[in-house]
Coordinates of C-alpha atoms in Angstrom, one line a residue:
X1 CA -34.8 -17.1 29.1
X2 CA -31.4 -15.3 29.2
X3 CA -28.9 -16.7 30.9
X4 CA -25.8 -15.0 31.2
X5 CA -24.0 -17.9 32.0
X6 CA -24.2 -19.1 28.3
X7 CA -22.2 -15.8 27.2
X8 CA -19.4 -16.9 30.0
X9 CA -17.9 -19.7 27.7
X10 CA -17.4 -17.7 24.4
X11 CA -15.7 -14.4 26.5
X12 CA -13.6 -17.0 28.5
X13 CA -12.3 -19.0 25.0
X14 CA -11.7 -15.4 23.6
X15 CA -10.2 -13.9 26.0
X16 CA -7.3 -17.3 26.0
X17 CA -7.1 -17.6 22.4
X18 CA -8.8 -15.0 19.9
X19 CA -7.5 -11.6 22.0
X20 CA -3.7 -12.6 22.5
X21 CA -3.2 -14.3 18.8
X22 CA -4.6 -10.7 17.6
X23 CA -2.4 -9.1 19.5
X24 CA 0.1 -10.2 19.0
X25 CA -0.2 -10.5 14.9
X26 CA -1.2 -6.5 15.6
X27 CA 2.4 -5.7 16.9
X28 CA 4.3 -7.8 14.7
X29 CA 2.8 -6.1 11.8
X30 CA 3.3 -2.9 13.6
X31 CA 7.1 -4.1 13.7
X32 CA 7.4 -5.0 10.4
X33 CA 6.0 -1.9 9.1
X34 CA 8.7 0.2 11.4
X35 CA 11.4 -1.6 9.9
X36 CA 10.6 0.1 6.2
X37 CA 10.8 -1.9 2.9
X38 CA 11.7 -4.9 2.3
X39 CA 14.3 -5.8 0.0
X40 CA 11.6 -6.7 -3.0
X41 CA 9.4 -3.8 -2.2
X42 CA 12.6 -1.6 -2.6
X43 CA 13.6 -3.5 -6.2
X44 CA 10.0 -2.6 -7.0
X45 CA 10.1 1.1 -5.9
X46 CA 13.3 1.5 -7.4
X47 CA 12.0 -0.2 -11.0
X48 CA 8.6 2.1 -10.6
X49 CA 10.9 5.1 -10.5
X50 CA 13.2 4.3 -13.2
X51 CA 10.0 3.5 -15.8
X52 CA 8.3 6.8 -14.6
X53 CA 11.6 8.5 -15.6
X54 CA 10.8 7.0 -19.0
X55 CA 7.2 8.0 -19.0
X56 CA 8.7 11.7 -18.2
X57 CA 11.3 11.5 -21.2
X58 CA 8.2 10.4 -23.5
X59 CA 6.6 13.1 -22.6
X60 CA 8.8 15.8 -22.9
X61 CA 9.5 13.9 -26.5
X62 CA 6.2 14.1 -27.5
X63 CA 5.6 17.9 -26.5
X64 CA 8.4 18.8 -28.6
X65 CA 7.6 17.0 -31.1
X66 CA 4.1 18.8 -30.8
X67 CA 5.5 22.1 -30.5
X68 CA 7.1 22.1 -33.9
X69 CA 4.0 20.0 -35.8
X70 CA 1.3 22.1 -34.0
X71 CA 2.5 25.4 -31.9
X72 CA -0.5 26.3 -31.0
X73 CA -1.8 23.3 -29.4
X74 CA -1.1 24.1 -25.3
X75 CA -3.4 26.6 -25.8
X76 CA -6.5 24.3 -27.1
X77 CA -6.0 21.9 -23.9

């Protein structure tokens, strides 16, 4: 009914083909993430901190603006 012969063909072809491809796409993605950004991921960080510098200035705008339409208004939040 069982033979554990049949199950010898699957381990064998993953143990030659499946196990060292993911190894070794494991270790190269291991090395690419211990080399840090790349050069468009740093153009991107570098553009997300510059428009979140922005938001902050819009803020800081629009609480001053608030402060001198509606002083009390901190307090209702």
């Amino acid at each position: 009914m069982f033979d554990p012969e049949m199950l010898m063909a699957p381990f064998i072809i993953f143990m030659l083909i499946v196990a060292p491809l993911w190894l070794i796409l494991h270790y190269r993605s291991k090395k690419q993430v211990s080399q840090g950004l790349s050069e468009h991921e740093h153009r991107q960080l570098i553009e997300l901190a510059s428009k979140a510098e922005k938001m902050v200035e819009r803020v800081e705008t629009l609480e001053t603006l608030l402060d001198q339409e509606s002083p009390g208004w901190r307090r209702k939040v």
